[in-house]
Coordinates of C-alpha atoms and ligand atoms in Angstrom, one line a residue:
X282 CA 78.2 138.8 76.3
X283 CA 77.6 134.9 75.4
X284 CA 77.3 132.6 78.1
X285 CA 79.0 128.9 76.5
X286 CA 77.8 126.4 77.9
X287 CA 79.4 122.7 78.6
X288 CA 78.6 120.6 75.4
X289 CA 77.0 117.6 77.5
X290 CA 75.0 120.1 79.4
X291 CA 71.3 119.6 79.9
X292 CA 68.4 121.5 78.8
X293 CA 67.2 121.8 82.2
X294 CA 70.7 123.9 83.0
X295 CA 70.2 125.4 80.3
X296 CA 66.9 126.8 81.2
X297 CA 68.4 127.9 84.4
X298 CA 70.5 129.8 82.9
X299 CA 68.0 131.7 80.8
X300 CA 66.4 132.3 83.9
X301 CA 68.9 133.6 85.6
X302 CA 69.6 136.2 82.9
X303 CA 66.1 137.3 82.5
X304 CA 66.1 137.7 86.5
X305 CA 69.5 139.8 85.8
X306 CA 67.7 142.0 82.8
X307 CA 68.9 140.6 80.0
X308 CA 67.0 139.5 76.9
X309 CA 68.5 136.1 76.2
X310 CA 69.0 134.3 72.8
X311 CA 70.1 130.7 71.8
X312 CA 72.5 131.0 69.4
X313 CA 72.3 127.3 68.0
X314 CA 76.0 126.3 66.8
X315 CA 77.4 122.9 65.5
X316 CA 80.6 122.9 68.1
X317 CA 79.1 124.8 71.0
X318 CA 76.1 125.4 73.1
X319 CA 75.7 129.2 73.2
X320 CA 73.4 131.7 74.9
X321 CA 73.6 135.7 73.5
X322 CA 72.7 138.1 76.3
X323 CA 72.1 141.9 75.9
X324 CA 71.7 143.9 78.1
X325 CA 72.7 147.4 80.5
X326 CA 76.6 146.7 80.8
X327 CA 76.5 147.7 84.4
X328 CA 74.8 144.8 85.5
X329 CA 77.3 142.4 83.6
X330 CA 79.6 143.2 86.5
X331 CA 77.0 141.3 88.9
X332 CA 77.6 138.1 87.3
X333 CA 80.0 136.3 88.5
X334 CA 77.8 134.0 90.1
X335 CA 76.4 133.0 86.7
X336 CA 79.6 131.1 86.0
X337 CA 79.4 128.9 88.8
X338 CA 76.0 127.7 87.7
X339 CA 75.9 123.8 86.5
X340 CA 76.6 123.7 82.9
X341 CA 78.6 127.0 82.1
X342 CA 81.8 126.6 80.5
X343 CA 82.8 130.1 80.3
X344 CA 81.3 133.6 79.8
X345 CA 82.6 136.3 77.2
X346 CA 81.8 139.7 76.6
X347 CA 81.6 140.9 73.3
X348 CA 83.7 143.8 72.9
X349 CA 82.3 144.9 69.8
X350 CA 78.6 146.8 70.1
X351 CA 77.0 144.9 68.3
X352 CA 76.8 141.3 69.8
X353 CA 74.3 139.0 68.3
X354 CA 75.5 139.7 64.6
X355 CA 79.4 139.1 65.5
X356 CA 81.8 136.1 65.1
X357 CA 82.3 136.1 68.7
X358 CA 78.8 135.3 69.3
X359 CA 78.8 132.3 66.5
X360 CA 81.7 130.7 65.0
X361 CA 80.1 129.5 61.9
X362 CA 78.4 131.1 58.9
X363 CA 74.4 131.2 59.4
X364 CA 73.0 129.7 56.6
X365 CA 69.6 131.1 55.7
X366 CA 66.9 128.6 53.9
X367 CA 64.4 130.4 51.7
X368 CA 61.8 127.9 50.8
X369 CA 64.3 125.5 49.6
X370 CA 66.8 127.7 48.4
X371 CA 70.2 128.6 50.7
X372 CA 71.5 131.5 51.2
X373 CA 75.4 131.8 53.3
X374 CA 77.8 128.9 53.6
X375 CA 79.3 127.5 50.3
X376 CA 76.4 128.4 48.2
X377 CA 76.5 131.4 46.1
X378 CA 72.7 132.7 45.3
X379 CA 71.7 134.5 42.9
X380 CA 68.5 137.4 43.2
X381 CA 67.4 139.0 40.1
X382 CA 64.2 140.7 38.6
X383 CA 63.1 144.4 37.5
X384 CA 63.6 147.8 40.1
X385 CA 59.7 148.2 40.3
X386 CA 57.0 145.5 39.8
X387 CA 55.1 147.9 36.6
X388 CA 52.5 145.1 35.8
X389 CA 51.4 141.7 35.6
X390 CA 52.9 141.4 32.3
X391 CA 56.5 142.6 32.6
X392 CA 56.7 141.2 36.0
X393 CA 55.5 137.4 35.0
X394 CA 58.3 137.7 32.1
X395 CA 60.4 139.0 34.0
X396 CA 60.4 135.7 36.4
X397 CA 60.1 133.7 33.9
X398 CA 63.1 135.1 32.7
X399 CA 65.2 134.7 36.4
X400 CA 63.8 130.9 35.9
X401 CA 65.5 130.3 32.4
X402 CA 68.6 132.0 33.0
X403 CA 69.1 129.9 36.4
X404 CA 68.8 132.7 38.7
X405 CA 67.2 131.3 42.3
X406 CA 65.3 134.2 43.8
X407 CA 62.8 136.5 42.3
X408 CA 63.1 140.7 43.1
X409 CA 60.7 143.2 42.3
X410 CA 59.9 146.4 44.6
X411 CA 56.0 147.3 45.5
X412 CA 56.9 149.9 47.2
X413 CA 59.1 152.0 46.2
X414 CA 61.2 154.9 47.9
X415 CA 62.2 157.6 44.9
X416 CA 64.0 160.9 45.6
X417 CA 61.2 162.7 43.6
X418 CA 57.8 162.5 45.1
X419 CA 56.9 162.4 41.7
X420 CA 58.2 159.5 40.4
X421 CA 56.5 156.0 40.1
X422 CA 55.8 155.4 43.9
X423 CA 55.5 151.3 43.1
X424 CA 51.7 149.6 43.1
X425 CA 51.5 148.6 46.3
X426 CA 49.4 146.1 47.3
X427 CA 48.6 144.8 43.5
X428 CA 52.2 144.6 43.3
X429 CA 52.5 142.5 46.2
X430 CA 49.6 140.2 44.4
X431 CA 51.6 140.0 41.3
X432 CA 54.9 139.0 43.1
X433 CA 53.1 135.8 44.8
X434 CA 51.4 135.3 41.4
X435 CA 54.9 134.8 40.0
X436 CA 56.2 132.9 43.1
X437 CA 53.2 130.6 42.7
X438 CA 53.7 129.8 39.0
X439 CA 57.7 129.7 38.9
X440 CA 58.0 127.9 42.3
X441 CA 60.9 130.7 43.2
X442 CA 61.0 133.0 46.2
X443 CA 60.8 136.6 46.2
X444 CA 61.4 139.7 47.5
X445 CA 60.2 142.7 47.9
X446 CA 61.4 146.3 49.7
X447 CA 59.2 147.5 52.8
X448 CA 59.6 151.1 53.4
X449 CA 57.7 151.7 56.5
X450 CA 55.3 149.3 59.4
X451 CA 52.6 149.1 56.5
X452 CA 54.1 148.0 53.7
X453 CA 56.3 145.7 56.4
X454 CA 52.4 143.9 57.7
X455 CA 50.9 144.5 53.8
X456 CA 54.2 142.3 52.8
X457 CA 53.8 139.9 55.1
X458 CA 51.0 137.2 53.4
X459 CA 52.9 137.1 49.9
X460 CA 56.3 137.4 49.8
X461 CA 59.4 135.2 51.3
X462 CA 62.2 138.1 51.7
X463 CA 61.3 141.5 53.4
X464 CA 64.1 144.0 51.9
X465 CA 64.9 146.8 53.8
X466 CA 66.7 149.6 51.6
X467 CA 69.6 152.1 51.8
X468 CA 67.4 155.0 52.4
X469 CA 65.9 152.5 55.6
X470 CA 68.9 151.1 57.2
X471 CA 68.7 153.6 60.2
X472 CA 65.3 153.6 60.6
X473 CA 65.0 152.3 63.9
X474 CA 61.4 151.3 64.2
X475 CA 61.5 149.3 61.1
X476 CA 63.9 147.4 61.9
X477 CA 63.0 146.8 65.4
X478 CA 59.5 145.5 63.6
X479 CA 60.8 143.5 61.3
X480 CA 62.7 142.0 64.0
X481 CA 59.5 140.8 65.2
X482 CA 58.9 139.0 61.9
X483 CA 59.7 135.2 61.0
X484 CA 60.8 136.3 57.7
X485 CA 64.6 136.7 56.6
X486 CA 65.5 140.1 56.3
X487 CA 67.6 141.7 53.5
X488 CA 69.5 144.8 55.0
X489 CA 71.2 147.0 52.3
X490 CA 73.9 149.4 53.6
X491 CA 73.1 152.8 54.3
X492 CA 74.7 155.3 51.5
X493 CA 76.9 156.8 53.9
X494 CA 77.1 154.2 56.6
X495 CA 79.9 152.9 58.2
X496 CA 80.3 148.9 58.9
X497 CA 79.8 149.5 61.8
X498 CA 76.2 151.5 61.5
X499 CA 75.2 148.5 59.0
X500 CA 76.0 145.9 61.6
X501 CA 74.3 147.6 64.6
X502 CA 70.8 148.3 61.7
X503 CA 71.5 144.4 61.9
X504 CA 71.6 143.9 65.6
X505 CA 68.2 145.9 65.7
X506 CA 66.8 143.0 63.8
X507 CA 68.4 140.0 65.8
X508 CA 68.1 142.3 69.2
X509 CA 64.3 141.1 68.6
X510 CA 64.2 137.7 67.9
X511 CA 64.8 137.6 64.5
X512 CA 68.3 135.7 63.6
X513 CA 67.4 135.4 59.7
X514 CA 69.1 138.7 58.5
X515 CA 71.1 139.0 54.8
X516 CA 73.2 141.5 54.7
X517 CA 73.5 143.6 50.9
X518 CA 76.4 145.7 49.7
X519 CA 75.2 148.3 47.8
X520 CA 77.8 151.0 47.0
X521 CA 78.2 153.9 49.8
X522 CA 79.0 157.8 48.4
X523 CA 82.2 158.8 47.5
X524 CA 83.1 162.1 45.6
X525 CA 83.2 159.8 42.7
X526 CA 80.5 160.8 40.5
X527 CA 81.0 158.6 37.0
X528 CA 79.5 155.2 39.1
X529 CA 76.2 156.2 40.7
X530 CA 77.7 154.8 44.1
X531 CA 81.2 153.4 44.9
X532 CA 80.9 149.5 45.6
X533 CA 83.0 148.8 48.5
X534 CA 84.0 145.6 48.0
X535 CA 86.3 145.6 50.7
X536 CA 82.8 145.4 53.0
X537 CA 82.8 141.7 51.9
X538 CA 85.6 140.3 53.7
X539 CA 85.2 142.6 56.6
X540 CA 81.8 142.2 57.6
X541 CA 82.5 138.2 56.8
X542 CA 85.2 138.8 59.3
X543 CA 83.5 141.0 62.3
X544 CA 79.5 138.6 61.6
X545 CA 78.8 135.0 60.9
X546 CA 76.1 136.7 59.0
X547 CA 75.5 136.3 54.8
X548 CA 76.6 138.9 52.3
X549 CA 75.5 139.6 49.3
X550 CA 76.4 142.1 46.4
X551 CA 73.8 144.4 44.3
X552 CA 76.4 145.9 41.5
X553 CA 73.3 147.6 39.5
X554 CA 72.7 150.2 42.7
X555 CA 76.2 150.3 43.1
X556 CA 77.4 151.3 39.8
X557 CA 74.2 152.2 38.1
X558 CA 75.5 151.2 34.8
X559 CA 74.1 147.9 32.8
X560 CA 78.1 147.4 31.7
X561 CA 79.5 147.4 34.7
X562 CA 77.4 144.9 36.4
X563 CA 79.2 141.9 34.9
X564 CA 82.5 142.9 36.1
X565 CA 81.1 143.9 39.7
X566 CA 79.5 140.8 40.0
X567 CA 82.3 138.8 38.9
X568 CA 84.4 140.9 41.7
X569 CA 82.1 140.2 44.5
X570 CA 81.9 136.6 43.6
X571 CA 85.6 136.6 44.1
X572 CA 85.6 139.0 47.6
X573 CA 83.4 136.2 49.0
X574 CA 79.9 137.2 48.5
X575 CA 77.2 135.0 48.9
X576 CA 75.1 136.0 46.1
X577 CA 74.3 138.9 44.0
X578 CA 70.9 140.4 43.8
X579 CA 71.2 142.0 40.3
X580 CA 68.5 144.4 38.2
X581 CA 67.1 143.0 35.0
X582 CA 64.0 144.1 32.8
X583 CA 62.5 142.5 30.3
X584 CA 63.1 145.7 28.1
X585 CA 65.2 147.9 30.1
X586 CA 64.3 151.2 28.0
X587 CA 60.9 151.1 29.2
X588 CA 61.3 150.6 32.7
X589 CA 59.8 153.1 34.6
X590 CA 62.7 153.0 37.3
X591 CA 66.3 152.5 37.1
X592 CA 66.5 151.4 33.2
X593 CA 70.1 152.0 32.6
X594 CA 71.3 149.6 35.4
X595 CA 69.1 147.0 34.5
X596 CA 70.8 143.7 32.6
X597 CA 68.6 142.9 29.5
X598 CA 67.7 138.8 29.9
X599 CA 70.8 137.9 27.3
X600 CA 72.8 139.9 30.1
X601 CA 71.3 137.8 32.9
X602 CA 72.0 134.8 31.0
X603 CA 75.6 135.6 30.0
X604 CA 76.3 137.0 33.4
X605 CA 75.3 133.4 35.1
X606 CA 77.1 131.4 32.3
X607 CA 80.4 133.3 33.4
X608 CA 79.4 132.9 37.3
X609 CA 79.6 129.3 36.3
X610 CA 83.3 129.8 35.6
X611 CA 84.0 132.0 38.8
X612 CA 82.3 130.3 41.2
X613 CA 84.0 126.9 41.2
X614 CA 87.4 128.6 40.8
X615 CA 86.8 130.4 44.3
X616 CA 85.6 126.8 45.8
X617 CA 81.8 128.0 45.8
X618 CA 79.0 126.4 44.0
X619 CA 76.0 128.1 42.6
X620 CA 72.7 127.3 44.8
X621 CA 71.0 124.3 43.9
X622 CA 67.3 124.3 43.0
X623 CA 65.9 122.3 46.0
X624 CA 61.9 123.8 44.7
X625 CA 60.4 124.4 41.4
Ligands
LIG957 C1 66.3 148.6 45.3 O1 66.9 147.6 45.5 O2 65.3 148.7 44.5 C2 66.7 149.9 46.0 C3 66.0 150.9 46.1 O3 68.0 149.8 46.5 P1 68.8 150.7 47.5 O4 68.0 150.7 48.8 O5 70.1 149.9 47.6 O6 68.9 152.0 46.9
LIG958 MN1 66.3 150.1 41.6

């Protein structure tokens, strides 16, 4: 439920409300909007039922239950869009951010061009995975820590943000000291403990959509996240399976507009995992931009033949920089503008 509270009240009713909830069970949350004063409690339903008292106290306006399961992620719980700020660079609300850079971090050398080349063709957030989860356990596992290294190494000399998938509590910790985003992948989204830990973490959290999860699954992996503190979490569209086998997923755009419906929380689109196809990125992209996304987080090698993961997804730099000259076009037309560069 979400206790509103009067507009004028003080923070002293406030805290006696929090109190009052904590006494009751419930973990509490402040749920900051422009228009209201709101407090998110979860907790057993049962003892929902013993609080009618609550809305007598000084300051409460009204109390609502959330209907839906998951309660700190929905609209009900916050009117407005969160708007997430990444060292100077905005994510949710009328921005549209863009997230590009190669599957795996391979070495210094092809991940320092490969920023280089986000920089020059405009795009705002660096991506490159250290660890990485492959169906064969003989394929490139990622390198780790030295991958972490070369990530802030990039940050540092391109002044952009990065990201970088976690795939269990060590790599989460490891991942901590050097990058800005913590991702947490497809093959992840259910994996309760990770979540709940990365809850516990001051870093925004990217939270792809399980391959066969419903909305609903993907906004309760979410509600882990906030359930512990954590408010900071970016939602990624990333295809789901189908019995369509000529795309590597199936991108459900449809997702956008729903989940912006149901959460106040950003969206973003990755058409190279959803399609797995290097042409069909473009279009996808253009597409989400359109559905509403906030941003795109998009593959792109320096020389996508030689990657060691995911090559035929991955835009070539000309790609990158065609794709964000015709994003240019887009994102105006559906009354967006492309993130500003507030850093580098
Ligand atoms: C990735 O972004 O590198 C990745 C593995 O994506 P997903 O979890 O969507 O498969
Ligand atoms: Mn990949």
């Amino acid at each position: 439920m979400v206790i509103v509270m009067n507009i004028q009240s003080s923070k002293n009713e406030i805290q006696a409300v929090n109190e009052r909830l904590s006494n009751l069970g419930f973990k509490t949350q402040a749920i900051q909007g422009v228009k209201r004063i709101v407090i998110g409690a979860v907790g057993d339903q049962h003892t929902a039922d013993s609080l009618r008292s609550l809305e007598q106290m000084p300051g409460v306006e009204k109390i609502v239950p959330i209907m839906k399961p998951y309660k700190l992620v929905s609209r009900e719980a916050r009117e407005e869009n969160t708007i997430i700020n990444v060292r100077g660079v905005v994510i949710g609300g009328e921005s549209v951010t863009i997230i590009a850079g190669p599957c795996a971090v391979e070495s210094r050398e092809q991940l320092l061009t490969a920023a280089r080349q986000v920089k020059t063709a405009g795009g705002h957030i660096i991506r490159g995975g250290a660890f990485k989860p492959r169906t064969s356990p003989y394929s490139f596992q990622g390198m780790e820590e030295e991958g972490l290294k070369i990530l802030r190494e990039a940050s540092l000399e391109t002044g952009l943000p990065v990201v970088t998938e976690v795939i269990d509590e060590h790599s989460l910790n490891l991942s901590m000291d050097y990058v800005d985003i913590i991702q947490i992948g497809a093959r992840n989204m259910q994996n309760f403990r990770l979540l709940k830990a990365a809850g516990q973490t001051d870093k925004p959290i990217l939270l792809k959509r399980g391959m066969s999860a419903t909305i609903e699954e993907w906004l309760m992996a979410a509600e882990y996240i906030m359930s512990e503190g954590n408010g900071k979490v970016i939602l990624c569209e990333r295809g789901i399976r189908t019995f369509e086998t000529a795309t590597r997923n199936t991108l459900d755009l449809s997702a956008v507009p729903m989940v912006k419906r149901l959460s106040h929380l950003p969206v973003i689109v990755d058409p190279s995992h959803a399609t797995g196809d290097r042409q069909l990125v473009l279009p996808m992209s253009l597409a989400a931009i359109a559905s509403g996304a906030d941003g795109l987080i998009l593959e792109m090698h320096p020389e996508p033949a030689k990657a060691l993961s995911d090559g035929p997804q991955s835009l070539t730099p000309e790609d990158l920089q065609h794709l964000m000259t015709q994003l240019h076009k887009i994102v105006p037309a559906v009354g967006r503008h492309i993130a500003k560069h507030i850093i580098g």
